[in-house]
Amino acid sequence: MRRMWGLLLMVLLAGCTTGSDYVRPDVAAPVHWSVAYDAAADVADSRWWQQFGDPVLDGLIEQAVRQNLDLKIATARVDQYLGALDTTRAQFFPQISAGFDAAGKRTAGQTNESYQAALSATWELDLWGRIRRSSEAAQAQIAGSEAGRRGVLMTLVANVASGYLTLRGLDRQLEIATATEKAYAESLKLFQLRFRYGTVSQLEVAQAESQYEAARQSIPVYESLVRQQENLLSLLQGHAPGPIPRGKALDELTPPAIPAGIPSQLLERRPDIIQAEQALIAANAQVGAAKAAYFPKISLTAALGAASTDIGRLFTPGSELWSAAGQVVAPLLNFGQISGQVKQAEAQQQQALFQYRQAVLTGFREVEDALTKTTRGKEQLVAQKRQVAALEEYARLSRLQFEAGTSSYLQVLDADRSLFTGRLNSTQTQYDLLVSLIGVYKALGGGWIDAAEKPGATARK
């Protein structure tokens, strides 16, 4: 008989788990990314920002990883879910508490006192897997929040690197504008002197002055953009706006390597995809927890202590008390409350499923866009450099023809204006190309996120 009851107790404790176990859904992946996985993984796992060869950039990224407030917020969110998991797991064990009661009552001239001290325990038997599914959901939420933190880290490193490259590009454009303004100022002085001696007309002086002012007005525009970019980088590093140190010039930076194609397995390491899948796992587990409400809820309670009408004799022999009870509560008539909760959980599971699939497809799109932008950006930069060289020759020949009296100054103005614009556009394309390379690494995610976190381990403090 004892063996039979022991076996029955084991069966009850083992119980069953409501709801289906999680199975990763299939998402169609592009088939034309055929580069070897190892080759692409080596690139995706490296500290790609160090390939630029600029120690200042390395220092800015390390500072940001240590001090960025968004990353600290994401880290605190992970700790929040760790606490939630501890709360859920505690339900697997009896909840023990201690209590002391003292009461007094006077009736018909008599005073009655009573004292009681006891330890009590309450334990819910997880026969249908409600607590197990809730624990599974809590664990998935932790993994999802950690993936979210890694996503913040990934975005932070990419934003610091792209922000710094943009800053160096704006510095270069400001240099071009300043040098052009200086050259136009010298040309204007020369024209004003020639007008004084009657060798040029007032019209040509006005044209030279217009050219000078056009270059001059671009300087404060780029100065403002430079300052805004410095403020952005200061924010990313977690401190008040201020100057940002400079390292290598834009032309001195070495672009990081990019593989010719990307295997779709690499995208599985993207934090946003991991986070979306963990949200799906949690939602799937919540469906099981909701379905467990259809079944009886079994709880055991027990108390052990002492009671007496004299506090001095509370713990003497004969004052002992104990109690034990079991409770079974089964849903009988709830007018659709439980089914409504199940439908809600199932709908949330469907939302999480579609969000996961959307995250995967978005990852494919972002990688493809980044690769396309990089490839086309290289072609555009080569063409623009050839255009700048042609415009330099155009400007030189136009000025020679004007000095020789065979063309008007309008041609010189057109050549100089085109050259100024061409140089600015070429610089813009140059740092846009570098930023697009960063976009490839950001789209891939991967092991470089762990590499980025190592110098900034104090971000968790």
Short mmCIF file of C-alpha atoms in Angstrom, two decimals:
data_model
loop_
_atom_site.label_atom_id
_atom_site.label_comp_id
_atom_site.label_asym_id
_atom_site.label_seq_id
_atom_site.Cartn_x
_atom_site.Cartn_y
_atom_site.Cartn_z
CA MET A 1 0.00 0.00 0.00
CA ARG A 2 2.82 2.39 0.90
CA ARG A 3 4.51 1.68 -2.43
CA MET A 4 1.27 2.34 -4.27
CA TRP A 5 0.79 5.70 -2.54
CA GLY A 6 4.44 6.58 -3.17
CA LEU A 7 4.09 5.77 -6.86
CA LEU A 8 0.87 7.79 -7.04
CA LEU A 9 2.60 10.75 -5.38
CA MET A 10 5.47 10.57 -7.91
CA VAL A 11 2.98 10.55 -10.79
CA LEU A 12 1.17 13.56 -9.33
CA LEU A 13 4.41 15.46 -8.81
CA ALA A 14 5.58 14.68 -12.32
CA GLY A 15 2.23 15.73 -13.76
CA CYS A 16 2.05 16.95 -17.30
CA THR A 17 2.79 20.23 -19.00
CA THR A 18 0.01 21.97 -20.90
CA GLY A 19 0.71 23.65 -24.21
CA SER A 20 3.05 22.59 -27.00
CA ASP A 21 6.84 22.77 -26.82
CA TYR A 22 8.53 25.46 -28.89
CA VAL A 23 9.66 24.62 -32.42
CA ARG A 24 11.53 27.23 -34.44
CA PRO A 25 9.44 28.32 -37.46
CA ASP A 26 10.92 28.14 -40.93
CA VAL A 27 11.69 31.36 -42.79
CA ALA A 28 12.77 31.24 -46.43
CA ALA A 29 16.33 32.52 -46.79
CA PRO A 30 18.02 33.94 -49.91
CA VAL A 31 19.91 31.30 -51.85
CA HIS A 32 22.38 33.54 -53.66
CA TRP A 33 24.60 34.22 -50.63
CA SER A 34 27.11 31.50 -51.30
CA VAL A 35 30.30 32.70 -49.60
CA ALA A 36 31.82 30.20 -47.19
CA TYR A 37 30.45 30.52 -43.67
CA ASP A 38 33.88 30.45 -42.00
CA ALA A 39 35.21 33.22 -44.24
CA ALA A 40 32.25 35.46 -43.55
CA ALA A 41 32.24 34.61 -39.83
CA ASP A 42 35.88 35.64 -39.48
CA VAL A 43 34.99 39.04 -40.86
CA ALA A 44 31.83 39.37 -38.80
CA ASP A 45 33.58 38.36 -35.57
CA SER A 46 36.52 40.75 -35.81
CA ARG A 47 36.81 44.17 -34.21
CA TRP A 48 36.16 45.73 -37.58
CA TRP A 49 36.51 49.33 -36.35
CA GLN A 50 40.18 48.70 -35.62
CA GLN A 51 40.75 48.04 -39.32
CA PHE A 52 40.30 51.78 -39.92
CA GLY A 53 43.65 52.19 -38.18
CA ASP A 54 42.62 55.19 -36.07
CA PRO A 55 43.41 54.92 -32.32
CA VAL A 56 41.15 57.91 -31.63
CA LEU A 57 38.16 56.01 -33.02
CA ASP A 58 39.08 53.00 -30.88
CA GLY A 59 39.14 55.20 -27.79
CA LEU A 60 35.79 56.80 -28.57
CA ILE A 61 34.14 53.39 -28.92
CA GLU A 62 35.67 52.15 -25.67
CA GLN A 63 34.49 55.27 -23.85
CA ALA A 64 30.98 54.89 -25.26
CA VAL A 65 30.74 51.24 -24.23
CA ARG A 66 31.75 52.22 -20.70
CA GLN A 67 29.57 55.29 -20.25
CA ASN A 68 26.61 55.25 -22.67
CA LEU A 69 23.37 55.67 -20.74
CA ASP A 70 21.18 53.71 -23.17
CA LEU A 71 23.45 50.71 -22.64
CA LYS A 72 23.20 51.11 -18.87
CA ILE A 73 19.40 51.20 -19.15
CA ALA A 74 19.41 48.00 -21.22
CA THR A 75 21.71 46.35 -18.67
CA ALA A 76 19.37 47.30 -15.82
CA ARG A 77 16.48 45.80 -17.80
CA VAL A 78 18.30 42.45 -17.91
CA ASP A 79 18.65 42.58 -14.11
CA GLN A 80 14.93 43.29 -13.86
CA TYR A 81 14.09 40.08 -15.75
CA LEU A 82 16.59 38.12 -13.65
CA GLY A 83 14.62 39.20 -10.60
CA ALA A 84 11.37 38.15 -12.30
CA LEU A 85 12.85 34.68 -12.95
CA ASP A 86 13.81 34.31 -9.29
CA THR A 87 10.22 35.19 -8.34
CA THR A 88 8.79 32.60 -10.72
CA ARG A 89 11.18 29.83 -9.73
CA ALA A 90 10.38 30.36 -6.06
CA GLN A 91 6.90 28.94 -6.74
CA PHE A 92 8.46 25.49 -7.26
CA PHE A 93 9.18 25.31 -3.50
CA PRO A 94 7.08 25.62 -0.34
CA GLN A 95 6.63 29.18 0.86
CA ILE A 96 7.51 29.22 4.57
CA SER A 97 6.65 32.05 6.92
CA ALA A 98 6.72 32.70 10.66
CA GLY A 99 4.04 34.44 12.70
CA PHE A 100 3.24 35.49 16.23
CA ASP A 101 -0.26 36.41 17.44
CA ALA A 102 -1.23 38.00 20.73
CA ALA A 103 -4.79 38.85 21.72
CA GLY A 104 -6.61 40.02 24.83
CA LYS A 105 -10.29 40.36 25.66
CA ARG A 106 -12.13 41.44 28.80
CA THR A 107 -15.66 40.14 29.31
CA ALA A 108 -17.83 40.33 32.47
CA GLY A 109 -14.92 41.40 34.59
CA GLN A 110 -12.62 38.68 33.32
CA THR A 111 -9.57 39.12 31.13
CA ASN A 112 -8.74 36.46 28.57
CA GLU A 113 -5.40 36.37 26.82
CA SER A 114 -4.07 34.13 24.06
CA TYR A 115 -0.68 33.80 22.45
CA GLN A 116 0.36 31.79 19.43
CA ALA A 117 3.66 31.36 17.54
CA ALA A 118 3.91 29.13 14.48
CA LEU A 119 5.75 28.34 11.29
CA SER A 120 3.48 27.89 8.28
CA ALA A 121 4.13 26.56 4.81
CA THR A 122 2.13 26.70 1.57
CA TRP A 123 2.99 24.71 -1.54
CA GLU A 124 1.22 24.59 -4.87
CA LEU A 125 1.71 21.31 -6.72
CA ASP A 126 2.60 22.12 -10.31
CA LEU A 127 0.67 19.17 -11.76
CA TRP A 128 -0.25 20.81 -15.06
CA GLY A 129 2.95 22.73 -15.69
CA ARG A 130 1.69 26.27 -15.04
CA ILE A 131 4.78 27.19 -13.03
CA ARG A 132 7.07 25.33 -15.42
CA ARG A 133 5.65 27.22 -18.39
CA SER A 134 5.88 30.50 -16.49
CA SER A 135 9.52 29.73 -15.65
CA GLU A 136 10.17 28.90 -19.31
CA ALA A 137 8.66 32.23 -20.32
CA ALA A 138 10.73 34.09 -17.71
CA GLN A 139 13.94 32.47 -18.96
CA ALA A 140 13.07 33.45 -22.52
CA GLN A 141 12.41 37.01 -21.38
CA ILE A 142 15.88 37.12 -19.81
CA ALA A 143 17.47 35.84 -23.01
CA GLY A 144 15.43 38.35 -25.00
CA SER A 145 16.41 41.25 -22.77
CA GLU A 146 20.06 40.23 -23.00
CA ALA A 147 19.73 40.15 -26.78
CA GLY A 148 18.15 43.59 -26.56
CA ARG A 149 21.13 44.82 -24.57
CA ARG A 150 23.47 43.39 -27.18
CA GLY A 151 21.40 45.12 -29.84
CA VAL A 152 21.90 48.43 -28.04
CA LEU A 153 25.62 47.70 -27.89
CA MET A 154 25.70 46.82 -31.57
CA THR A 155 23.92 50.02 -32.53
CA LEU A 156 26.09 52.07 -30.19
CA VAL A 157 29.37 50.88 -31.68
CA ALA A 158 28.09 51.33 -35.22
CA ASN A 159 26.74 54.81 -34.44
CA VAL A 160 29.97 55.95 -32.81
CA ALA A 161 32.02 54.69 -35.73
CA SER A 162 29.72 56.15 -38.39
CA GLY A 163 29.38 59.38 -36.41
CA TYR A 164 33.14 59.75 -36.20
CA LEU A 165 33.59 59.06 -39.92
CA THR A 166 30.85 61.58 -40.69
CA LEU A 167 32.63 64.09 -38.46
CA ARG A 168 35.92 63.57 -40.31
CA GLY A 169 34.05 63.92 -43.60
CA LEU A 170 32.48 67.19 -42.45
CA ASP A 171 35.92 68.35 -41.31
CA ARG A 172 37.21 67.69 -44.81
CA GLN A 173 34.27 69.51 -46.41
CA LEU A 174 34.88 72.46 -44.08
CA GLU A 175 38.54 72.47 -45.15
CA ILE A 176 37.48 72.51 -48.81
CA ALA A 177 35.04 75.36 -48.18
CA THR A 178 37.63 77.34 -46.20
CA ALA A 179 40.36 76.84 -48.80
CA THR A 180 37.96 77.75 -51.62
CA GLU A 181 36.80 80.86 -49.76
CA LYS A 182 40.43 81.90 -49.27
CA ALA A 183 41.23 81.36 -52.96
CA TYR A 184 38.12 83.31 -54.03
CA ALA A 185 39.05 86.13 -51.64
CA GLU A 186 42.46 86.46 -53.30
CA SER A 187 40.79 86.41 -56.72
CA LEU A 188 38.34 89.13 -55.64
CA LYS A 189 41.18 91.35 -54.40
CA LEU A 190 42.93 90.89 -57.73
CA PHE A 191 39.79 91.82 -59.67
CA GLN A 192 39.21 94.87 -57.51
CA LEU A 193 42.78 95.94 -58.21
CA ARG A 194 42.36 95.34 -61.95
CA PHE A 195 39.12 97.32 -61.95
CA ARG A 196 40.96 100.21 -60.37
CA TYR A 197 43.35 100.21 -63.33
CA GLY A 198 40.55 99.66 -65.85
CA THR A 199 41.52 96.21 -67.08
CA VAL A 200 38.24 94.52 -65.98
CA SER A 201 34.67 95.74 -65.79
CA GLN A 202 32.42 96.30 -62.78
CA LEU A 203 30.38 93.32 -63.97
CA GLU A 204 33.36 91.00 -63.64
CA VAL A 205 34.14 92.37 -60.18
CA ALA A 206 30.52 91.67 -59.15
CA GLN A 207 30.79 88.16 -60.55
CA ALA A 208 33.98 87.54 -58.55
CA GLU A 209 32.36 88.93 -55.42
CA SER A 210 29.31 86.69 -55.90
CA GLN A 211 31.60 83.70 -56.26
CA TYR A 212 33.42 84.64 -53.05
CA GLU A 213 30.22 85.10 -51.03
CA ALA A 214 28.84 81.77 -52.23
CA ALA A 215 31.89 79.98 -50.85
CA ARG A 216 31.89 82.11 -47.71
CA GLN A 217 28.30 81.28 -46.77
CA SER A 218 28.99 77.56 -46.90
CA ILE A 219 31.56 77.81 -44.09
CA PRO A 220 29.11 78.47 -41.22
CA VAL A 221 26.90 75.69 -42.57
CA TYR A 222 29.68 73.14 -42.23
CA GLU A 223 30.84 74.62 -38.91
CA SER A 224 27.31 74.09 -37.58
CA LEU A 225 27.18 70.52 -38.90
CA VAL A 226 30.57 69.76 -37.33
CA ARG A 227 29.40 71.04 -33.95
CA GLN A 228 26.17 69.05 -34.14
CA GLN A 229 28.12 65.92 -34.94
CA GLU A 230 30.42 66.54 -31.98
CA ASN A 231 27.38 66.93 -29.73
CA LEU A 232 25.95 63.65 -31.01
CA LEU A 233 29.18 61.80 -30.32
CA SER A 234 29.34 63.37 -26.85
CA LEU A 235 25.84 62.07 -26.12
CA LEU A 236 26.77 58.59 -27.31
CA GLN A 237 29.73 58.65 -24.91
CA GLY A 238 27.51 59.61 -22.01
CA HIS A 239 28.78 63.11 -21.29
CA ALA A 240 27.79 66.70 -21.94
CA PRO A 241 28.40 68.30 -25.37
CA GLY A 242 32.01 69.18 -25.98
CA PRO A 243 34.88 68.92 -28.45
CA ILE A 244 35.75 65.52 -29.91
CA PRO A 245 39.40 64.56 -30.51
CA ARG A 246 40.50 63.92 -34.09
CA GLY A 247 42.74 61.20 -35.42
CA LYS A 248 43.56 60.32 -38.99
CA ALA A 249 42.23 62.32 -41.91
CA LEU A 250 39.51 60.83 -44.07
CA ASP A 251 41.93 59.87 -46.84
CA GLU A 252 44.21 58.09 -44.35
CA LEU A 253 41.58 55.67 -43.05
CA THR A 254 41.67 52.06 -44.23
CA PRO A 255 38.24 50.62 -45.08
CA PRO A 256 37.51 47.23 -43.42
CA ALA A 257 37.14 44.14 -45.59
CA ILE A 258 33.73 42.91 -46.69
CA PRO A 259 33.13 39.37 -48.06
CA ALA A 260 31.60 38.94 -51.49
CA GLY A 261 28.48 37.25 -50.08
CA ILE A 262 26.91 36.48 -46.74
CA PRO A 263 25.53 33.10 -45.57
CA SER A 264 22.10 33.47 -44.04
CA GLN A 265 23.19 31.54 -40.92
CA LEU A 266 25.16 34.58 -39.82
CA LEU A 267 21.96 36.57 -39.45
CA GLU A 268 20.77 34.17 -36.76
CA ARG A 269 23.27 35.87 -34.44
CA ARG A 270 21.72 39.30 -34.89
CA PRO A 271 20.47 40.53 -31.50
CA ASP A 272 17.13 41.69 -32.87
CA ILE A 273 16.44 38.27 -34.39
CA ILE A 274 17.48 36.52 -31.18
CA GLN A 275 15.28 38.88 -29.18
CA ALA A 276 12.30 38.27 -31.47
CA GLU A 277 12.72 34.50 -31.20
CA GLN A 278 12.98 34.63 -27.41
CA ALA A 279 9.79 36.71 -27.33
CA LEU A 280 8.15 33.96 -29.40
CA ILE A 281 9.41 31.29 -26.99
CA ALA A 282 8.04 33.26 -24.04
CA ALA A 283 4.68 33.77 -25.75
CA ASN A 284 4.48 30.06 -26.59
CA ALA A 285 5.12 29.18 -22.95
CA GLN A 286 2.49 31.67 -21.79
CA VAL A 287 -0.10 29.79 -23.84
CA GLY A 288 0.66 26.66 -21.82
CA ALA A 289 0.47 28.60 -18.57
CA ALA A 290 -2.93 30.00 -19.56
CA LYS A 291 -4.27 26.56 -20.50
CA ALA A 292 -3.24 25.19 -17.10
CA ALA A 293 -6.07 27.26 -15.58
CA TYR A 294 -8.55 24.74 -17.04
CA PHE A 295 -7.33 22.12 -14.55
CA PRO A 296 -7.67 21.90 -10.77
CA LYS A 297 -5.23 23.82 -8.61
CA ILE A 298 -3.90 21.71 -5.74
CA SER A 299 -2.27 23.33 -2.72
CA LEU A 300 -0.85 21.93 0.51
CA THR A 301 -0.66 23.95 3.73
CA ALA A 302 0.88 23.11 7.08
CA ALA A 303 1.62 24.87 10.37
CA LEU A 304 3.71 23.96 13.40
CA GLY A 305 3.97 26.02 16.57
CA ALA A 306 2.68 26.61 20.06
CA ALA A 307 -0.32 28.29 21.73
CA SER A 308 -1.04 29.32 25.31
CA THR A 309 -3.08 31.74 27.40
CA ASP A 310 0.08 32.62 29.30
CA ILE A 311 3.00 33.98 27.35
CA GLY A 312 5.38 32.57 29.92
CA ARG A 313 4.18 29.04 29.18
CA LEU A 314 4.05 29.46 25.37
CA PHE A 315 6.83 26.97 24.65
CA THR A 316 6.28 24.53 27.54
CA PRO A 317 5.21 20.91 26.98
CA GLY A 318 1.55 20.61 26.15
CA SER A 319 1.34 23.92 24.28
CA GLU A 320 2.25 22.45 20.90
CA LEU A 321 -0.03 22.84 17.92
CA TRP A 322 0.06 21.64 14.34
CA SER A 323 -2.19 21.56 11.33
CA ALA A 324 -2.12 20.17 7.82
CA ALA A 325 -4.53 20.62 4.98
CA GLY A 326 -4.90 20.10 1.29
CA GLN A 327 -7.01 22.16 -1.07
CA VAL A 328 -8.27 21.41 -4.54
CA VAL A 329 -9.85 24.26 -6.47
CA ALA A 330 -11.27 23.41 -9.88
CA PRO A 331 -12.90 25.84 -12.31
CA LEU A 332 -16.58 25.08 -12.68
CA LEU A 333 -18.37 28.04 -14.22
CA ASN A 334 -16.38 31.14 -15.17
CA PHE A 335 -18.36 32.37 -18.20
CA GLY A 336 -15.40 32.28 -20.60
CA GLN A 337 -12.79 33.92 -18.38
CA ILE A 338 -10.21 31.17 -18.83
CA SER A 339 -10.94 30.68 -22.54
CA GLY A 340 -10.58 34.43 -23.01
CA GLN A 341 -7.18 34.35 -21.31
CA VAL A 342 -6.13 31.45 -23.53
CA LYS A 343 -7.27 33.28 -26.66
CA GLN A 344 -5.33 36.35 -25.54
CA ALA A 345 -2.17 34.28 -24.99
CA GLU A 346 -2.59 32.55 -28.36
CA ALA A 347 -3.07 35.89 -30.10
CA GLN A 348 0.09 37.22 -28.45
CA GLN A 349 1.90 34.08 -29.59
CA GLN A 350 0.77 34.75 -33.16
CA GLN A 351 1.96 38.35 -32.93
CA ALA A 352 5.34 37.16 -31.68
CA LEU A 353 5.53 34.64 -34.54
CA PHE A 354 4.89 37.30 -37.18
CA GLN A 355 7.33 39.68 -35.48
CA TYR A 356 10.00 36.99 -35.55
CA ARG A 357 9.48 36.34 -39.24
CA GLN A 358 9.48 40.09 -39.88
CA ALA A 359 12.77 40.44 -37.98
CA VAL A 360 14.40 37.73 -40.08
CA LEU A 361 13.19 39.22 -43.36
CA THR A 362 14.28 42.68 -42.22
CA GLY A 363 17.72 41.27 -41.48
CA PHE A 364 17.97 39.83 -45.00
CA ARG A 365 16.89 43.17 -46.48
CA GLU A 366 19.33 45.23 -44.41
CA VAL A 367 22.29 43.05 -45.34
CA GLU A 368 21.36 43.13 -49.01
CA ASP A 369 20.83 46.91 -48.91
CA ALA A 370 24.15 47.47 -47.14
CA LEU A 371 26.05 45.29 -49.61
CA THR A 372 24.37 46.98 -52.57
CA LYS A 373 25.09 50.44 -51.19
CA THR A 374 28.71 49.53 -50.61
CA THR A 375 29.19 48.14 -54.12
CA ARG A 376 27.43 51.02 -55.85
CA GLY A 377 29.15 53.52 -53.56
CA LYS A 378 32.56 52.33 -54.69
CA GLU A 379 31.56 52.73 -58.32
CA GLN A 380 30.14 56.18 -57.63
CA LEU A 381 33.29 57.31 -55.80
CA VAL A 382 35.55 56.23 -58.66
CA ALA A 383 33.39 58.14 -61.13
CA GLN A 384 33.32 61.26 -58.92
CA LYS A 385 37.10 61.26 -58.52
CA ARG A 386 37.45 61.16 -62.29
CA GLN A 387 34.91 63.99 -62.51
CA VAL A 388 36.88 66.12 -60.01
CA ALA A 389 40.06 65.58 -62.01
CA ALA A 390 38.23 66.67 -65.18
CA LEU A 391 36.77 69.71 -63.41
CA GLU A 392 40.21 70.72 -62.17
CA GLU A 393 41.44 70.68 -65.75
CA TYR A 394 38.31 72.54 -66.88
CA ALA A 395 38.89 75.26 -64.27
CA ARG A 396 42.58 75.59 -65.20
CA LEU A 397 41.88 75.91 -68.93
CA SER A 398 38.98 78.33 -68.38
CA ARG A 399 41.19 80.65 -66.35
CA LEU A 400 43.95 80.50 -69.00
CA GLN A 401 41.44 81.37 -71.71
CA PHE A 402 40.08 84.26 -69.66
CA GLU A 403 43.58 85.61 -69.04
CA ALA A 404 44.23 85.31 -72.77
CA GLY A 405 41.01 87.20 -73.51
CA THR A 406 39.41 84.40 -75.48
CA SER A 407 36.50 83.70 -73.05
CA SER A 408 34.44 85.57 -70.51
CA TYR A 409 34.69 85.31 -66.78
CA LEU A 410 31.32 83.51 -66.73
CA GLN A 411 33.08 80.39 -67.97
CA VAL A 412 35.60 80.67 -65.15
CA LEU A 413 32.76 81.07 -62.65
CA ASP A 414 31.01 78.00 -64.01
CA ALA A 415 34.19 75.92 -63.89
CA ASP A 416 35.09 77.02 -60.35
CA ARG A 417 31.54 76.50 -59.07
CA SER A 418 31.40 73.01 -60.60
CA LEU A 419 34.80 72.13 -59.14
CA PHE A 420 33.78 73.33 -55.67
CA THR A 421 30.58 71.29 -55.78
CA GLY A 422 32.38 68.26 -57.21
CA ARG A 423 34.94 68.24 -54.40
CA LEU A 424 32.25 68.52 -51.75
CA ASN A 425 30.18 65.73 -53.36
CA SER A 426 33.20 63.48 -53.73
CA THR A 427 34.00 63.89 -50.04
CA GLN A 428 30.37 63.20 -49.17
CA THR A 429 30.42 59.98 -51.19
CA GLN A 430 33.74 59.00 -49.62
CA TYR A 431 32.52 59.06 -46.04
CA ASP A 432 29.09 57.74 -47.02
CA LEU A 433 30.89 54.72 -48.45
CA LEU A 434 32.78 54.17 -45.20
CA VAL A 435 29.54 54.47 -43.25
CA SER A 436 27.88 51.94 -45.57
CA LEU A 437 30.68 49.48 -44.74
CA ILE A 438 29.77 49.91 -41.10
CA GLY A 439 26.18 49.20 -42.10
CA VAL A 440 27.23 45.76 -43.36
CA TYR A 441 28.76 44.85 -40.02
CA LYS A 442 25.76 46.22 -38.14
CA ALA A 443 23.41 44.21 -40.36
CA LEU A 444 25.41 41.06 -39.70
CA GLY A 445 25.63 41.40 -35.92
CA GLY A 446 27.76 38.46 -34.87
CA GLY A 447 30.64 37.81 -32.55
CA TRP A 448 32.15 41.30 -32.85
CA ILE A 449 29.55 42.43 -30.30
CA ASP A 450 31.33 40.31 -27.69
CA ALA A 451 34.65 41.81 -28.81
CA ALA A 452 33.21 45.30 -28.43
CA GLU A 453 32.02 44.61 -24.91
CA LYS A 454 35.36 43.45 -23.53
CA PRO A 455 37.00 46.87 -23.19
CA GLY A 456 33.79 48.25 -21.71
CA ALA A 457 32.97 45.59 -19.14
CA THR A 458 32.41 48.27 -16.51
CA ALA A 459 29.20 49.27 -18.30
CA ARG A 460 27.42 46.75 -16.10
CA LYS A 461 28.52 48.56 -12.95
#
